[in-house]
mmCIF file of C-alpha atoms in Angstrom:
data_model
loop_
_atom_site.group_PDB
_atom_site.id
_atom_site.type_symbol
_atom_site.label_atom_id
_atom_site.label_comp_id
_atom_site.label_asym_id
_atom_site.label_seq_id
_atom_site.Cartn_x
_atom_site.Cartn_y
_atom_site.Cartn_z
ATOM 1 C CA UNK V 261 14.601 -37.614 -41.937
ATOM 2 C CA UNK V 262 14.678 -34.614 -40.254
ATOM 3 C CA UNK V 263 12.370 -32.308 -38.240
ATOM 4 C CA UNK V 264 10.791 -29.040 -39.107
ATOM 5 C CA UNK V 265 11.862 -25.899 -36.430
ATOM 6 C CA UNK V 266 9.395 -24.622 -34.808
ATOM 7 C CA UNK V 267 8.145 -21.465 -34.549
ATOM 8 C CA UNK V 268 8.382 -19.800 -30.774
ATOM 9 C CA UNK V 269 4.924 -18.620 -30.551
ATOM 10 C CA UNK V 270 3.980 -22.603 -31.362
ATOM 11 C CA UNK V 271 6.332 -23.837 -28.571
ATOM 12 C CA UNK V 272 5.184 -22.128 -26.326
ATOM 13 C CA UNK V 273 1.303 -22.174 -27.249
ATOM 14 C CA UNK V 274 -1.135 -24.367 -25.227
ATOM 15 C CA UNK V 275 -3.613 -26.333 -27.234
ATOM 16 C CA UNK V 276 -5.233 -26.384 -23.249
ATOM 17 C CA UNK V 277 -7.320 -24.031 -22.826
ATOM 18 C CA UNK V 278 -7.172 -24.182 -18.663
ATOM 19 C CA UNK V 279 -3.073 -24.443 -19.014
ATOM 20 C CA UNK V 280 -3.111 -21.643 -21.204
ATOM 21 C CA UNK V 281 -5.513 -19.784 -18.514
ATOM 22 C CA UNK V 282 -3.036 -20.960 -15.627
ATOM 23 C CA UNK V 283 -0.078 -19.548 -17.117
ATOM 24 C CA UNK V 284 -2.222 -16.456 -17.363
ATOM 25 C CA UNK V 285 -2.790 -16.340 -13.983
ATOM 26 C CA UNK V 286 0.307 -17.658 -12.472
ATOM 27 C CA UNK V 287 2.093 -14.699 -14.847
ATOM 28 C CA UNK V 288 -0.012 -12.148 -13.222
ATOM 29 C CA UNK V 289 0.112 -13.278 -9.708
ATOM 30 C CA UNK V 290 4.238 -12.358 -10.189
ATOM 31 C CA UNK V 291 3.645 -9.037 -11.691
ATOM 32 C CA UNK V 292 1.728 -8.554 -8.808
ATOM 33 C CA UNK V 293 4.341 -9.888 -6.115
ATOM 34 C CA UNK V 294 6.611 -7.828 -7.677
ATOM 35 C CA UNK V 295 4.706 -4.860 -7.836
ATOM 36 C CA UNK V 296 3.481 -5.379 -3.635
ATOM 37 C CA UNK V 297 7.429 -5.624 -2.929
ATOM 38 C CA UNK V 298 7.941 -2.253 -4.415
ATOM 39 C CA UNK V 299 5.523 -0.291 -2.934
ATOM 40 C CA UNK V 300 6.543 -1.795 0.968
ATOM 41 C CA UNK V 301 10.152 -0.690 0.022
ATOM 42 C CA UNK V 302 9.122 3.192 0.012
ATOM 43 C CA UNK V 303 10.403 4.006 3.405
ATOM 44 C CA UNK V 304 11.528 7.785 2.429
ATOM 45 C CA UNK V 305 11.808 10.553 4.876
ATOM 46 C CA UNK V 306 8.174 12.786 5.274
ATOM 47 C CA UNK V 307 7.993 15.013 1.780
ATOM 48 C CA UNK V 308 8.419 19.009 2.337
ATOM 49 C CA UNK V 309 5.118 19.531 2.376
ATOM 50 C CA UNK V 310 4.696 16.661 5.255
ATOM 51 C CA UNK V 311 3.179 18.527 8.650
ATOM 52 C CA UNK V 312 3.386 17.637 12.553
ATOM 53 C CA UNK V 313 0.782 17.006 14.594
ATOM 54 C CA UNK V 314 -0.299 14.453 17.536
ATOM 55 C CA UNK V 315 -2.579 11.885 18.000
ATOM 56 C CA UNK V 316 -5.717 13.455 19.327
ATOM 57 C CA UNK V 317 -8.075 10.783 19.763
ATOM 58 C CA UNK V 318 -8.626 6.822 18.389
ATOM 59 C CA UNK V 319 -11.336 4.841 19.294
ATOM 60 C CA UNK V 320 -11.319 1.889 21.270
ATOM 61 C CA UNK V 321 -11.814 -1.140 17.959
ATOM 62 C CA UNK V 322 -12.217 1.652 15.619
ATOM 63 C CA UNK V 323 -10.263 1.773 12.260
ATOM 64 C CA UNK V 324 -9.894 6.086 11.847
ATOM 65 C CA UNK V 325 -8.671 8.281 14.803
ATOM 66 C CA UNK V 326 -7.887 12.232 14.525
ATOM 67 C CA UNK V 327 -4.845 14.247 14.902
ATOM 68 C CA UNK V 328 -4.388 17.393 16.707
ATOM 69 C CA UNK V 329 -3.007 19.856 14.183
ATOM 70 C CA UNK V 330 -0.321 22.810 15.368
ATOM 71 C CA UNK V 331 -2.942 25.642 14.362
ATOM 72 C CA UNK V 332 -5.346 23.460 16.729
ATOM 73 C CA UNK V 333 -7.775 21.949 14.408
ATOM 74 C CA UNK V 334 -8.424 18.041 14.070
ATOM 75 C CA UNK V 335 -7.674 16.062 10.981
ATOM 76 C CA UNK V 336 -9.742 12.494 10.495
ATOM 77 C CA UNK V 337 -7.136 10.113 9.362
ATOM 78 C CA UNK V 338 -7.979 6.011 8.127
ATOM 79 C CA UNK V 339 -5.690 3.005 9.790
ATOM 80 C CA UNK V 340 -4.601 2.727 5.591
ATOM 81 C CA UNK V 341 -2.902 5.954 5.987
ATOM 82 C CA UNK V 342 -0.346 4.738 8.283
ATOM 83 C CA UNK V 343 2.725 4.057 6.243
ATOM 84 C CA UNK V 344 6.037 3.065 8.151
ATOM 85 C CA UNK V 345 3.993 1.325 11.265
ATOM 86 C CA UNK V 346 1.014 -0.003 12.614
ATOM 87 C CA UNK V 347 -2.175 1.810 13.374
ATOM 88 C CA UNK V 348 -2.532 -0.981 16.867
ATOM 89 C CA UNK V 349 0.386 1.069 17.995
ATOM 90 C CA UNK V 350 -0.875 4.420 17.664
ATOM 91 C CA UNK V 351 -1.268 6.100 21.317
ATOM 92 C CA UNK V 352 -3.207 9.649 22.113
ATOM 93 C CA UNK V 353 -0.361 11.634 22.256
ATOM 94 C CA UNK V 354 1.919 10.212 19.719
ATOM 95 C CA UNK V 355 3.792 12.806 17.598
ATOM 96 C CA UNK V 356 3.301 11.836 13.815
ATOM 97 C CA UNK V 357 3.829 13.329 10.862
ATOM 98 C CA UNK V 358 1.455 13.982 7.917
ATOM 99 C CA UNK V 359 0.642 15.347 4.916
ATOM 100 C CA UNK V 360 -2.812 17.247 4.489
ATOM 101 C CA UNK V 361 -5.490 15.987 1.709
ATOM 102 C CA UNK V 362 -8.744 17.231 0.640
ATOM 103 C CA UNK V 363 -11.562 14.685 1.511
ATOM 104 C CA UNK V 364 -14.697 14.030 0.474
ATOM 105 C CA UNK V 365 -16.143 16.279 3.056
ATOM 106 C CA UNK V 366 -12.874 18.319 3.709
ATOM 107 C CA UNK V 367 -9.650 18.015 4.582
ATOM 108 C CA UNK V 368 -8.026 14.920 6.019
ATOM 109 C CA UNK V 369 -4.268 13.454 7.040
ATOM 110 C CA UNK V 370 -3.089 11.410 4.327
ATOM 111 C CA UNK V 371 0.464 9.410 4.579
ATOM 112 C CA UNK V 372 0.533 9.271 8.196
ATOM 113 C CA UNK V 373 4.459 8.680 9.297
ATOM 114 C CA UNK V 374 5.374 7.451 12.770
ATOM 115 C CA UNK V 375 8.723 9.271 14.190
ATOM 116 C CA UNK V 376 11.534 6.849 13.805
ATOM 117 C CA UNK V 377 12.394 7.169 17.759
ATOM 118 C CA UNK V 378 8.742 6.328 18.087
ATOM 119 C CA UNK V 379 8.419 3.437 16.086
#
């Protein structure tokens, strides 16, 4: 007596429901890993279009701070822009470069980059 094959799709297919949604879940939470691993391995140089400026101002416990562009104007820039270091480490004064972005209400520092000699 011998067995029927079976079909892939019917080896592999849950008659669970919840095992069927955990395998869901558990396949998406390593598409995700992946996906967080590639974007913390972008540690290219500043783009051509990248600017330098310095650290005009951060607030004591706030999460934004401005920089201090070469023509002399000041450029709001969020903690989330800081790529290559940490925004706790940011000091008035700090050279930085930074790539300019049209905001909501104008234009803002986007992809904030931290010297290497100063990280």
């Amino acid at each position: 007596m011998s067995r029927q094959p079976q079909k892939p799709r019917e080896r592999r297919a849950h008659t669970d429901i919840h095992a069927s949604i955990r395998d869901a879940f558990d396949a998406a939470e390593r598409q995700l890993e992946s996906f967080k691993g590639k974007l913390r391995s972008d540690t290219s140089a500043p783009s051509g279009s990248a600017l330098t400026g310095r650290v005009a101002l951060i607030e004591p416990g706030a999460d934004h701070g401005f920089i201090l562009t070469s023509t002399g104007s000041q450029l709001y820039f969020h903690r989330d822009s800081v790529t290559n270091g940490r925004f706790e480490d940011l000091d008035e004064g700090d050279v930085v470069h930074y790539v300019e972005e049209e905001g909501d209400v104008g234009p803002t520092a986007a992809k904030i980059r931290i010297p290497p000699e100063n990280v």
